[in-house]
mmCIF file of C-alpha atoms and ligand atoms in Angstrom:
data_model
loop_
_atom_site.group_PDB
_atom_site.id
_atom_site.type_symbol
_atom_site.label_atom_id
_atom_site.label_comp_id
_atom_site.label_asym_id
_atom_site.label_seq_id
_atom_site.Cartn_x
_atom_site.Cartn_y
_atom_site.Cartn_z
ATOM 1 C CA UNK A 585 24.353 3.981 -3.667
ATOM 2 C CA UNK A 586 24.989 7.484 -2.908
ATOM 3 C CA UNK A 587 24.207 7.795 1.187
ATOM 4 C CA UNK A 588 23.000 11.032 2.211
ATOM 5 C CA UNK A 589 21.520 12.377 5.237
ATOM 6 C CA UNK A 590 17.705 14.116 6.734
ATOM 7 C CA UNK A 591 18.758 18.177 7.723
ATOM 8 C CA UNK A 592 15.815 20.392 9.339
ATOM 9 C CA UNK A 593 18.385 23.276 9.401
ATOM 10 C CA UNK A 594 20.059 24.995 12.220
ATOM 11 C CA UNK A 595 16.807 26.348 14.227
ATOM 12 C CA UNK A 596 15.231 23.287 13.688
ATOM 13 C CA UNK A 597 17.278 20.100 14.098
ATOM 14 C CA UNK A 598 18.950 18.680 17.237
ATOM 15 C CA UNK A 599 21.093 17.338 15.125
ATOM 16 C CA UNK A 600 24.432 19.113 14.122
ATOM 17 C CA UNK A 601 26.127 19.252 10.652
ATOM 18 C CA UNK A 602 29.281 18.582 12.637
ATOM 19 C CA UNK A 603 28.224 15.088 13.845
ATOM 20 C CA UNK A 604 26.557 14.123 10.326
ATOM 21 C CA UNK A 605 29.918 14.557 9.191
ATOM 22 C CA UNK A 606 31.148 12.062 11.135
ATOM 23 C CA UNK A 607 28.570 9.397 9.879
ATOM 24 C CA UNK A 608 30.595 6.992 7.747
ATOM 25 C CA UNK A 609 30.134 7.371 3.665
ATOM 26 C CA UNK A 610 27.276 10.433 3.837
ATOM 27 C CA UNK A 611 28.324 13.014 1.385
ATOM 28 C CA UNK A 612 24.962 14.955 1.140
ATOM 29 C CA UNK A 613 22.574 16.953 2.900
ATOM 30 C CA UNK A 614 18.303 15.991 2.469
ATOM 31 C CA UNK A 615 16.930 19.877 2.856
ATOM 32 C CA UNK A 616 14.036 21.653 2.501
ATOM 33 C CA UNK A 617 13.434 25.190 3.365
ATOM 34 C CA UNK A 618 11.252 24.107 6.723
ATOM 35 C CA UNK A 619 10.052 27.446 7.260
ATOM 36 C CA UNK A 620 8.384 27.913 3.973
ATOM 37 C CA UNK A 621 4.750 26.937 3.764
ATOM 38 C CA UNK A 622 3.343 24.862 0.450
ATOM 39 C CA UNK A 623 2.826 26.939 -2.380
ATOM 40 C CA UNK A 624 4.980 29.307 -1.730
ATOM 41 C CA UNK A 625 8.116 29.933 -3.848
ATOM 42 C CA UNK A 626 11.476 29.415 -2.656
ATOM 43 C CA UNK A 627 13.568 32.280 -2.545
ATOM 44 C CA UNK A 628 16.803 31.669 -4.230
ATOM 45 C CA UNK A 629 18.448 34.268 -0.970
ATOM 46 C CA UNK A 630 17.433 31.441 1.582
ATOM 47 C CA UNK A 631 18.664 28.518 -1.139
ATOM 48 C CA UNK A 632 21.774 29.881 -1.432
ATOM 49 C CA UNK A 633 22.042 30.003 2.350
ATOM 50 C CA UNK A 634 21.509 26.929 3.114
ATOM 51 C CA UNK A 635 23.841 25.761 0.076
ATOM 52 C CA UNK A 636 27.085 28.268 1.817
ATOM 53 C CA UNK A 637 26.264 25.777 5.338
ATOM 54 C CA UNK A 638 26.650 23.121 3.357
ATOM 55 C CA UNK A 639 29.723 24.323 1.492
ATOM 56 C CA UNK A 640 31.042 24.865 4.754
ATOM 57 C CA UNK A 641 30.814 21.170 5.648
ATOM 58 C CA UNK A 642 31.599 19.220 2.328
ATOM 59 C CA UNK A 643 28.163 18.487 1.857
ATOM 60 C CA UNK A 644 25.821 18.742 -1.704
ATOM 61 C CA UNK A 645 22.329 19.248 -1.786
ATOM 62 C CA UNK A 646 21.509 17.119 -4.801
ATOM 63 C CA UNK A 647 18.060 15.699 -2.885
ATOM 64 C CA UNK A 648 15.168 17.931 -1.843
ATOM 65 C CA UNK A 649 12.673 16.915 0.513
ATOM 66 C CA UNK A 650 10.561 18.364 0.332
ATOM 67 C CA UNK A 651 8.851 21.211 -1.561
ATOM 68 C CA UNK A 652 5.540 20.341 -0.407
ATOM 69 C CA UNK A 653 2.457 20.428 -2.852
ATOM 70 C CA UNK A 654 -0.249 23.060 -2.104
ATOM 71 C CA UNK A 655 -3.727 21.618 -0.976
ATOM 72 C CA UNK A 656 -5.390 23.707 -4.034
ATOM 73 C CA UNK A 657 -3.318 21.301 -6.592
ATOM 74 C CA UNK A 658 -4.158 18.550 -4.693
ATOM 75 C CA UNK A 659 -8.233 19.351 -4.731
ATOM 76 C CA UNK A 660 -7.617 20.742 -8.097
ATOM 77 C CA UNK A 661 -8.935 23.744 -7.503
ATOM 78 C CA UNK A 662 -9.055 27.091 -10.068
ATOM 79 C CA UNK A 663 -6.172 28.771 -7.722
ATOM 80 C CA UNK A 664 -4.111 25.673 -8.694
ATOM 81 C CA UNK A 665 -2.485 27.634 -11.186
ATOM 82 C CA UNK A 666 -0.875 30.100 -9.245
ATOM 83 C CA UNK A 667 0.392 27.762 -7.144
ATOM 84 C CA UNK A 668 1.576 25.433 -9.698
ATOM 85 C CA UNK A 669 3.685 28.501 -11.316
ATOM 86 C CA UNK A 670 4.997 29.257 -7.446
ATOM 87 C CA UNK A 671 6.800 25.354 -7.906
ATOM 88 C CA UNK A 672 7.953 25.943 -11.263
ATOM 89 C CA UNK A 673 9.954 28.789 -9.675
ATOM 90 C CA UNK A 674 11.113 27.029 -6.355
ATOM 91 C CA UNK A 675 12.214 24.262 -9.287
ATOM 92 C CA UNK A 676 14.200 26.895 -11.225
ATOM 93 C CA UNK A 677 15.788 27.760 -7.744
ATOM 94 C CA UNK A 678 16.879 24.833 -6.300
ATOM 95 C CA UNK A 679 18.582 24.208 -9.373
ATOM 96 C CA UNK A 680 20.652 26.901 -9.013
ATOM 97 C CA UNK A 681 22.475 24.870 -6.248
ATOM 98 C CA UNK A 682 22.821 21.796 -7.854
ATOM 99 C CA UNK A 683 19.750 19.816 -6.611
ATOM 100 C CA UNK A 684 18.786 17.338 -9.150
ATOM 101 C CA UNK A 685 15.949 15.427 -7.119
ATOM 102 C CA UNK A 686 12.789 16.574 -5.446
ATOM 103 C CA UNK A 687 11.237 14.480 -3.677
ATOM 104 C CA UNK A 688 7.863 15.308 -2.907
ATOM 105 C CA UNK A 689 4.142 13.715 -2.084
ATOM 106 C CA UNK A 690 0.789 14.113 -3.063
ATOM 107 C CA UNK A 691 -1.269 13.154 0.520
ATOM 108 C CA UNK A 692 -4.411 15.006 0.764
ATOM 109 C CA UNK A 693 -4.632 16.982 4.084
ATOM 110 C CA UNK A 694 -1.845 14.579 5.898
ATOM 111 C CA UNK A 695 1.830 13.429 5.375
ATOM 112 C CA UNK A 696 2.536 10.584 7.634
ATOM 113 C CA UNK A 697 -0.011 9.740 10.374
ATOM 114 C CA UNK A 698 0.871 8.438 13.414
ATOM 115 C CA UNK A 699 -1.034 7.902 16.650
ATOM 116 C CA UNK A 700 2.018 7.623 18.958
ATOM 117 C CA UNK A 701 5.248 9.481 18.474
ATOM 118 C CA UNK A 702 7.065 7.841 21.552
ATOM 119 C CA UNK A 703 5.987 4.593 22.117
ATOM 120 C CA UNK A 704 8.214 2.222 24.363
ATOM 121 C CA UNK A 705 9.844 -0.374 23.367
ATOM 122 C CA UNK A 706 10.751 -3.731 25.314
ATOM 123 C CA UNK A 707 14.450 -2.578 25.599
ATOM 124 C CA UNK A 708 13.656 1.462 26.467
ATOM 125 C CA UNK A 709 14.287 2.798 23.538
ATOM 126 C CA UNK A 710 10.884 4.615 21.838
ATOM 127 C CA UNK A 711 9.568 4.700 18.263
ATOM 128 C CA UNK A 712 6.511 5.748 16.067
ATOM 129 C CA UNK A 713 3.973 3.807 16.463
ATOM 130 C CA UNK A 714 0.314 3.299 14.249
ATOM 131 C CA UNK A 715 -2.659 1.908 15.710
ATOM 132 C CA UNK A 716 -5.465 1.105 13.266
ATOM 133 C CA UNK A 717 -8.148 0.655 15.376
ATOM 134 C CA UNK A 718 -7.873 3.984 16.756
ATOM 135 C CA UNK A 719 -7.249 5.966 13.269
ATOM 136 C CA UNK A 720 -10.220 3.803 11.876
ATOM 137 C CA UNK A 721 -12.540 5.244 14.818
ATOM 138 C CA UNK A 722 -11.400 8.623 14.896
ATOM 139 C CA UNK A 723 -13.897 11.325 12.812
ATOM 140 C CA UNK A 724 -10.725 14.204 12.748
ATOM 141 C CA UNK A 725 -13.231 16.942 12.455
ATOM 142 C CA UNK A 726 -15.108 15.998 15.194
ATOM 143 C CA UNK A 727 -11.408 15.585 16.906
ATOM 144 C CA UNK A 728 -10.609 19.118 16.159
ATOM 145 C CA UNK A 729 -14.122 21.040 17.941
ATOM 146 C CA UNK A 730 -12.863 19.076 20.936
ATOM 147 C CA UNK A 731 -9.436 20.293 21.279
ATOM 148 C CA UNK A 732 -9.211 23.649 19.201
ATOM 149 C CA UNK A 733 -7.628 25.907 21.799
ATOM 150 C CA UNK A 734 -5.631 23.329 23.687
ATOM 151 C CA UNK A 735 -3.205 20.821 23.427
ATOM 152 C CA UNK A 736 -2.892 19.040 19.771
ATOM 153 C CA UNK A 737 -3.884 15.464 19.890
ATOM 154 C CA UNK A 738 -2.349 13.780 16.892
ATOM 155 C CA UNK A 739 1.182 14.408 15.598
ATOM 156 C CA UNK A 740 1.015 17.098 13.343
ATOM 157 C CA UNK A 741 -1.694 18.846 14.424
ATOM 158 C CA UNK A 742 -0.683 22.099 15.624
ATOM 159 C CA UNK A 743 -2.895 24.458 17.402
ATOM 160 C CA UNK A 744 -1.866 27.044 14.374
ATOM 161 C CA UNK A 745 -2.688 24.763 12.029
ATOM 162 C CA UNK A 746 -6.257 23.471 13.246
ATOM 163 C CA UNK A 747 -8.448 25.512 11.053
ATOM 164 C CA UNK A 748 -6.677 25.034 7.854
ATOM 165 C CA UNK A 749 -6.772 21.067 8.532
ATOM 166 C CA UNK A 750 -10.816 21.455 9.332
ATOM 167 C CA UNK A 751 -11.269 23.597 5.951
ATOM 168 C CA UNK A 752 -9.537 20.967 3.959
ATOM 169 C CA UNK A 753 -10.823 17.955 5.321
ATOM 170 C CA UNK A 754 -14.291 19.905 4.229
ATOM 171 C CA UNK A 755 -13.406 20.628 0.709
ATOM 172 C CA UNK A 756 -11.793 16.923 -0.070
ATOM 173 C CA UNK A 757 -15.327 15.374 0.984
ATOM 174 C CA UNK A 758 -16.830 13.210 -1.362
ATOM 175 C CA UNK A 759 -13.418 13.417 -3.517
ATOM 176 C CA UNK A 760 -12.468 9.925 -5.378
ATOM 177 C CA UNK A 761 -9.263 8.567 -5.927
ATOM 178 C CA UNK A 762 -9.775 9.100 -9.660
ATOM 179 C CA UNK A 763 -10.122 12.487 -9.052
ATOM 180 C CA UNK A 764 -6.574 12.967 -7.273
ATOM 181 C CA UNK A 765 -5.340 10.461 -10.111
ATOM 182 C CA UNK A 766 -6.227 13.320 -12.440
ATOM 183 C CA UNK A 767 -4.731 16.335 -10.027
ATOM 184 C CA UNK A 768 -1.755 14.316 -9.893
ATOM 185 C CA UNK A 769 -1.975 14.749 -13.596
ATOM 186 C CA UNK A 770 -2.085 18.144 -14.057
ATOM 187 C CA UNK A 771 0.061 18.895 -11.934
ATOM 188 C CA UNK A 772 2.546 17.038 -13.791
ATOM 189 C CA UNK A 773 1.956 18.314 -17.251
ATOM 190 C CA UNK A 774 2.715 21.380 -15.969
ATOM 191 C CA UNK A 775 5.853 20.996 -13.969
ATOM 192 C CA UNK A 776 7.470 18.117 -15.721
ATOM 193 C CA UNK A 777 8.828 20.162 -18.909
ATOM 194 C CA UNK A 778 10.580 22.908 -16.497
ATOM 195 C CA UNK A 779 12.176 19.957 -14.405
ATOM 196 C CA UNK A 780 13.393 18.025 -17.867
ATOM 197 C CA UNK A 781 14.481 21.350 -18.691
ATOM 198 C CA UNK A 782 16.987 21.516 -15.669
ATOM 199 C CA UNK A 783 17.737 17.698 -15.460
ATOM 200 C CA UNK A 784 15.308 17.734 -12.314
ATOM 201 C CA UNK A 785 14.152 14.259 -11.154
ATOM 202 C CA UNK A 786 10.911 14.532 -9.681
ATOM 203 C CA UNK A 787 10.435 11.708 -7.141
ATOM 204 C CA UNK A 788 6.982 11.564 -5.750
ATOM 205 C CA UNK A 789 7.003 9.654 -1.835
ATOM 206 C CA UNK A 790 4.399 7.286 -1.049
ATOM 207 C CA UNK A 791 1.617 7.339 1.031
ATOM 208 C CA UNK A 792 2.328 6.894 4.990
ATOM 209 C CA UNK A 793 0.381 4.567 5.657
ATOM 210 C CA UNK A 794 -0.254 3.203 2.328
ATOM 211 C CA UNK A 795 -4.244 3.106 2.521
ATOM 212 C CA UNK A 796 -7.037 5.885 3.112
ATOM 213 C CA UNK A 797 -7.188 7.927 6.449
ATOM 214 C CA UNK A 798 -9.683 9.931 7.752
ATOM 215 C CA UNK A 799 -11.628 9.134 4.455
ATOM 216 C CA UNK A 800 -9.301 10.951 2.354
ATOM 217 C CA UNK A 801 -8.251 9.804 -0.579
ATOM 218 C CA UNK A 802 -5.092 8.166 -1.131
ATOM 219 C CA UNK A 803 -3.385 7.009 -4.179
ATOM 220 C CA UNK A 804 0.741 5.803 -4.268
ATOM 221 C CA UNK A 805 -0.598 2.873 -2.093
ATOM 222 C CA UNK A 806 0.606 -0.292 -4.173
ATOM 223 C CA UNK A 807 2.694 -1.994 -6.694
ATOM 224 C CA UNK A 808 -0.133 -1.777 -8.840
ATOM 225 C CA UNK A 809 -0.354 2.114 -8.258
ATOM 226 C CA UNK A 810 2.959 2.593 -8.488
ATOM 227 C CA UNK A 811 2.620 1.301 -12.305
ATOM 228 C CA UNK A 812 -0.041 3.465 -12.999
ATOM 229 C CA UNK A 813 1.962 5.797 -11.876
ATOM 230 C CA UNK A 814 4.830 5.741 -13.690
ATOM 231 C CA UNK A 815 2.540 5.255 -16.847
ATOM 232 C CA UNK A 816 1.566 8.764 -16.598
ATOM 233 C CA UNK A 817 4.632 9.726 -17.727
ATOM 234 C CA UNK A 818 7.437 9.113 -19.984
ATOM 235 C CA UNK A 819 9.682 11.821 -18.438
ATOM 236 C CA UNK A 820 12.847 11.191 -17.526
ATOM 237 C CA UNK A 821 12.018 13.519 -14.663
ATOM 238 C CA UNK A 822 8.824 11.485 -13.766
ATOM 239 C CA UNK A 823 9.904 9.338 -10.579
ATOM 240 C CA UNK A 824 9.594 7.810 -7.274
ATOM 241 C CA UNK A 825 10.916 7.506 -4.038
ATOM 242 C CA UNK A 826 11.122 4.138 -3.304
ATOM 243 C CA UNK A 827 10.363 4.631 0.772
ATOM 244 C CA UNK A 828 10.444 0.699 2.346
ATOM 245 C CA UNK A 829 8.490 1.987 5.356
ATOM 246 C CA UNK A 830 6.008 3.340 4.192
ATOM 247 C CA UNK A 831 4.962 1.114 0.805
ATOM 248 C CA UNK A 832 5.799 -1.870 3.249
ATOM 249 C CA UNK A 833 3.573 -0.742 5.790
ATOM 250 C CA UNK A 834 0.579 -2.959 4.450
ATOM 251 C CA UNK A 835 2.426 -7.033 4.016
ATOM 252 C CA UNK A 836 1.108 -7.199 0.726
ATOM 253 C CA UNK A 837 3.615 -4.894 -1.108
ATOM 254 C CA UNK A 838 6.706 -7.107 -1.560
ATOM 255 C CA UNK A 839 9.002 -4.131 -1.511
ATOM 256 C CA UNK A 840 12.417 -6.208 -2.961
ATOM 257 C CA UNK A 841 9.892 -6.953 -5.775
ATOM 258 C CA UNK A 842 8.922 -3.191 -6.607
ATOM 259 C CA UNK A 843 12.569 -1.988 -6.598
ATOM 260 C CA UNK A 844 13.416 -4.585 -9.204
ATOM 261 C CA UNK A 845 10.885 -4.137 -11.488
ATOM 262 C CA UNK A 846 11.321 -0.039 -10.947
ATOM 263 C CA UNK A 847 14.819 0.527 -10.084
ATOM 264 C CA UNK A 848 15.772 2.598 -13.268
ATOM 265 C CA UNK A 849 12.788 4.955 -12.016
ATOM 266 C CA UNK A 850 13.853 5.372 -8.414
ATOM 267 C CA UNK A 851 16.782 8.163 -8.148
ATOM 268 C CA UNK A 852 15.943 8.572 -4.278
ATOM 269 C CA UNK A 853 15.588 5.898 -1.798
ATOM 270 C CA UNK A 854 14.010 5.656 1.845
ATOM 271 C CA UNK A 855 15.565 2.485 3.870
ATOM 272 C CA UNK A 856 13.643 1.217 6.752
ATOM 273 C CA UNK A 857 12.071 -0.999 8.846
ATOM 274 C CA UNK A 858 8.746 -1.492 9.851
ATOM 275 C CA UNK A 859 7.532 -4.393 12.431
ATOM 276 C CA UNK A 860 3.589 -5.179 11.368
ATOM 277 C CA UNK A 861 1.310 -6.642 13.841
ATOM 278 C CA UNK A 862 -1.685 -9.134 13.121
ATOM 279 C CA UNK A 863 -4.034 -6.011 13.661
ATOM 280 C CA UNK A 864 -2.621 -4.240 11.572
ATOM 281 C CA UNK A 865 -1.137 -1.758 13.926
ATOM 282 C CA UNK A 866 2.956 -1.089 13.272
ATOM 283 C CA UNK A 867 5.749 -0.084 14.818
ATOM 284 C CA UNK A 868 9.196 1.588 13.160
ATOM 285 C CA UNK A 869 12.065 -0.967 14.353
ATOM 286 C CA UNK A 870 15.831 -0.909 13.690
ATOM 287 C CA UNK A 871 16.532 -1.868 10.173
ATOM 288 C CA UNK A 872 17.871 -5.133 10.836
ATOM 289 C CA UNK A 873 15.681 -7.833 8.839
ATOM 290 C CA UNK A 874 15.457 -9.589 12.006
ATOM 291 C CA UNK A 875 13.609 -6.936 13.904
ATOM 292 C CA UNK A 876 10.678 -5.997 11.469
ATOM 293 C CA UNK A 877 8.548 -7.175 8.851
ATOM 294 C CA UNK A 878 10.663 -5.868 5.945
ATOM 295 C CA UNK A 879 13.649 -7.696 4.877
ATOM 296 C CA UNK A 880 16.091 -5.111 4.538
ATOM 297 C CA UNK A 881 18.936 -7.340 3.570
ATOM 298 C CA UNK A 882 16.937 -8.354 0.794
ATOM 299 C CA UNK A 883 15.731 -4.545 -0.155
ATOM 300 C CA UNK A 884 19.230 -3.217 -0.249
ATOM 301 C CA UNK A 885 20.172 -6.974 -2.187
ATOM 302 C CA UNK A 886 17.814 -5.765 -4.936
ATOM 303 C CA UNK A 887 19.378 -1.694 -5.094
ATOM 304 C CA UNK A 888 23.032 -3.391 -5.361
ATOM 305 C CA UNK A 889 21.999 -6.201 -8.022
ATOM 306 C CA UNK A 890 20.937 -3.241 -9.834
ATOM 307 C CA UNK A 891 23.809 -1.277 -10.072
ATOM 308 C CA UNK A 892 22.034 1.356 -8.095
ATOM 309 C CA UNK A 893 23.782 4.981 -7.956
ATOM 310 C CA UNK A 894 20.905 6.736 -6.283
ATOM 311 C CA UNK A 895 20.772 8.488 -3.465
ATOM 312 C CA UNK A 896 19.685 6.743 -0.110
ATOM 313 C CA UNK A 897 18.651 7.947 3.285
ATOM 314 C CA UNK A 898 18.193 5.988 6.157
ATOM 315 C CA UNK A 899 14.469 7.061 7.215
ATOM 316 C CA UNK A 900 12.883 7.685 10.390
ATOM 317 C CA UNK A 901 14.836 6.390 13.286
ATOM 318 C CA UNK A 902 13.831 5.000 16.703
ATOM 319 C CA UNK A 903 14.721 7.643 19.708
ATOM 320 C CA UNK A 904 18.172 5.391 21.424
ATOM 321 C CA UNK A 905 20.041 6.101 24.666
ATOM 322 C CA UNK A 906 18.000 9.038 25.941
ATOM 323 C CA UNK A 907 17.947 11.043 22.762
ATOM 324 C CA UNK A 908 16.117 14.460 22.916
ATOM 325 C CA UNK A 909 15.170 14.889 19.164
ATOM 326 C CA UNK A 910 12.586 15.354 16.474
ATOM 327 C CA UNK A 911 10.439 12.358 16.586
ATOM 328 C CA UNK A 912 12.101 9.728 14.285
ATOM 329 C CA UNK A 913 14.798 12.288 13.062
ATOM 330 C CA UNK A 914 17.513 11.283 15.853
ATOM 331 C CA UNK A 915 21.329 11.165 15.284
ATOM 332 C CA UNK A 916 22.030 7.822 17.309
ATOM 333 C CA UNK A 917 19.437 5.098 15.330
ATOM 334 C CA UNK A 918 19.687 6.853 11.863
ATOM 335 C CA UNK A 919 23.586 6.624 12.198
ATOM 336 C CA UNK A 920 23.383 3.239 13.498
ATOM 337 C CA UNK A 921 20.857 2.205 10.298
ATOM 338 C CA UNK A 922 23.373 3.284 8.045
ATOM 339 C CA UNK A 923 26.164 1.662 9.502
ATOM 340 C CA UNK A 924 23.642 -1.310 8.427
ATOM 341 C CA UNK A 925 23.285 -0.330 5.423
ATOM 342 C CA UNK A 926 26.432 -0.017 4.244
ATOM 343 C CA UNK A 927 27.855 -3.349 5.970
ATOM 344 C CA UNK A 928 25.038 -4.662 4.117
ATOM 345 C CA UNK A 929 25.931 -3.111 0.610
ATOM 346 C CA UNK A 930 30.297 -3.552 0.742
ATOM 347 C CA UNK A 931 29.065 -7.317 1.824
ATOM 348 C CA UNK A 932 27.151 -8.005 -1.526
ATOM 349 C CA UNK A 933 30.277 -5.946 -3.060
ATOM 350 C CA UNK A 934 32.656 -8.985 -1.870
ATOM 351 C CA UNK A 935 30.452 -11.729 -3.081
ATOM 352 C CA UNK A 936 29.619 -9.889 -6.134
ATOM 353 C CA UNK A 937 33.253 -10.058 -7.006
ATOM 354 C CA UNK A 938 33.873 -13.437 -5.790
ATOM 355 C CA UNK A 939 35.271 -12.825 -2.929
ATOM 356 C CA UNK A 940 34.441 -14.635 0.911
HETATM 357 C C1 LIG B 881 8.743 10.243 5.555
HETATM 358 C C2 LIG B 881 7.868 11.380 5.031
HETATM 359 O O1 LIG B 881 6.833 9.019 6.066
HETATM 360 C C3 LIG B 881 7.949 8.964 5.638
HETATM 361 O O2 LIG B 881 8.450 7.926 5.285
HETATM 362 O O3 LIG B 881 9.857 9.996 4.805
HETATM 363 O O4 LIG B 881 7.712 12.293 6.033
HETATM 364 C C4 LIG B 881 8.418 12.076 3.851
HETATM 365 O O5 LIG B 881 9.499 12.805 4.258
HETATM 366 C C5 LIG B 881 7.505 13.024 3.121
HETATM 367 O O6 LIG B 881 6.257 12.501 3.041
HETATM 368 C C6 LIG B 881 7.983 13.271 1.715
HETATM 369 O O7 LIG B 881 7.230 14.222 1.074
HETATM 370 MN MN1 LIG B 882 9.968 7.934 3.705
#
């Protein structure tokens, strides 16, 4: 497993390229161009400056995450096409710098939904935290008359941002998941020749949570989906990102299960923990087995028995010993999950080669 490591970028991360270095075994950066909004194309001038930072520090930029999808694909509208030509260039570009995945998702409206970005923990520390009841209840649009022009209510939902979110949320009524099966479609018809054609893996994330919010349709859910998924395509660029928090955010996706029947399709994976209450409310834990629902141990168990040389981030992170950081994108947990991970991984190394 190749460990690499979550970078917003110097105006936007607390965290410094300095102290990533310092992480055991992380040789590569996770970027995006944060400042970039979907659909637009990425101009090689700001990939190549994020690529002379990262020369700077040792690091490669092999994974992308992520260059976001543009609501029009998504709904499948007749300005798709535009946009769709805007990715094929940001493709083209990234490549210039070496990247060879891009991760990427295909949420309507959404990326992950929370309802608490600091909720506290027994020992202090704080973490993300979902509770169903309150997403179930919740009619967004009515959400958004309420609070347009003052403080945002959900995570996510900027002031700036308000009206786009309430124009989308109108256009995907009455949209079925077939439908965004079919988007999802297009959408890769069109990009997946110009990826093969620079040795691009295109790694779609699944859905946080896995199941329908706010009504919306939403489709890389399941093992089941997952299958489906992969049967659109025979690419070699047609993948996933195997995320364990977010697939194993419903107790019915047995995520050590789906990474060995789909390792060879997973270049990029997301390691982390999730603790699952009867409700079906969760919190994000440390990634020690012990202290979620997912069995970590067991998830990396099934990378290593694999032979897996993909790359791996640790995901979101709790917020530890007073951190002041994006929410779940901390130095302290993220470095201690690796730490994990890797004590994990050299451990199945000894006993893979007989040794005690
Ligand atoms: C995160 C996502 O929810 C998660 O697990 O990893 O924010 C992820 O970065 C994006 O959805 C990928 O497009
Ligand atoms: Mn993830």
């Amino acid at each position: 497993m190749r460990m690499t490591f979550r970078w917003y970028g110097e105006d936007n991360d607390s965290v410094t390229l300095e102290q990533i270095k310092q992480i055991p075994g992380v040789e590569g950066l996770v970027w995006a161009l944060h400042d970039r909004v979907a659909g637009e194309v990425w101009p090689l001038e700001d990939v190549l400056a994020v690529k002379e930072k990262a020369d700077a520090h040792g690091f490669h930029l092999d994974v992308v995450e992520s260059i976001n999808v543009h609501e029009d694909i998504k709904l499948g509208l007749p300005s798709r096409d535009a946009y769709i030509e805007n990715y094929k260039e940001s493709i083209r570009n990234v490549a210039k710098v070496g990247a060879k995945v891009i991760c990427y998702n295909f949420m309507p409206v959404f990326d992950w939904t929370r309802t608490d970005l600091f909720k506290e923990m027994e020992d202090g520390s704080t973490a993300l935290f979902y509770e169903k009841s309150k997403v179930d209840s919740m009619d967004p649009q009515e959400l958004i008359k309420q609070t347009t022009g003052s403080a945002f209510t959900m995570p996510g939902w900027e002031p700036e941002r308000l009206k786009d979110i309430e124009r989308s949320l109108e256009a995907y009524k009455g949209m079925s998941e077939e439908e965004l099966w079919n988007n999802l479609q297009y959408f890769l018809e069109q990009v997946l020749p110009v990826a093969e054609q620079h040795d691009m893996k295109l790694a779609i994330h699944p859905d946080d949570p896995p199941w329908s919010v706010f009504g919306l349709p939403r489709i890389i859910t399941s093992e089941a989906n997952v299958e489906r998924l992969l049967s659109l395509s025979d690419s070699p660029s047609h993948n996933i990102t195997l995320c364990s928090g977010s697939l194993g955010a419903n107790p019915e996706n047995d995520i050590p299960r789906i990474i060995r029947r789909f390792h060879d399709r997973i270049p990029f994976a997301h390691i982390r923990n999730v603790k699952i209450y009867e409700n079906g409310d969760f919190i994000e834990t440390s990634h020690r087995s012990k202290d979620g629902s997912i069995d970590i141990a067991d998830v990396v168990r099934a990378y290593h028995e694999n032979g897996f040389t993909g790359y791996v981030r640790p995901d979101h992170g709790r917020h530890i010993w007073n951190e002041d950081c994006r929410p779940g994108y901390g130095l302290y947990d993220r470095a201690l999950g690796i730490m994990h991970l890797w004590g994990l991984w050299d451990a199945y190394d000894r006993v893979e080669k007989g040794g005690c």
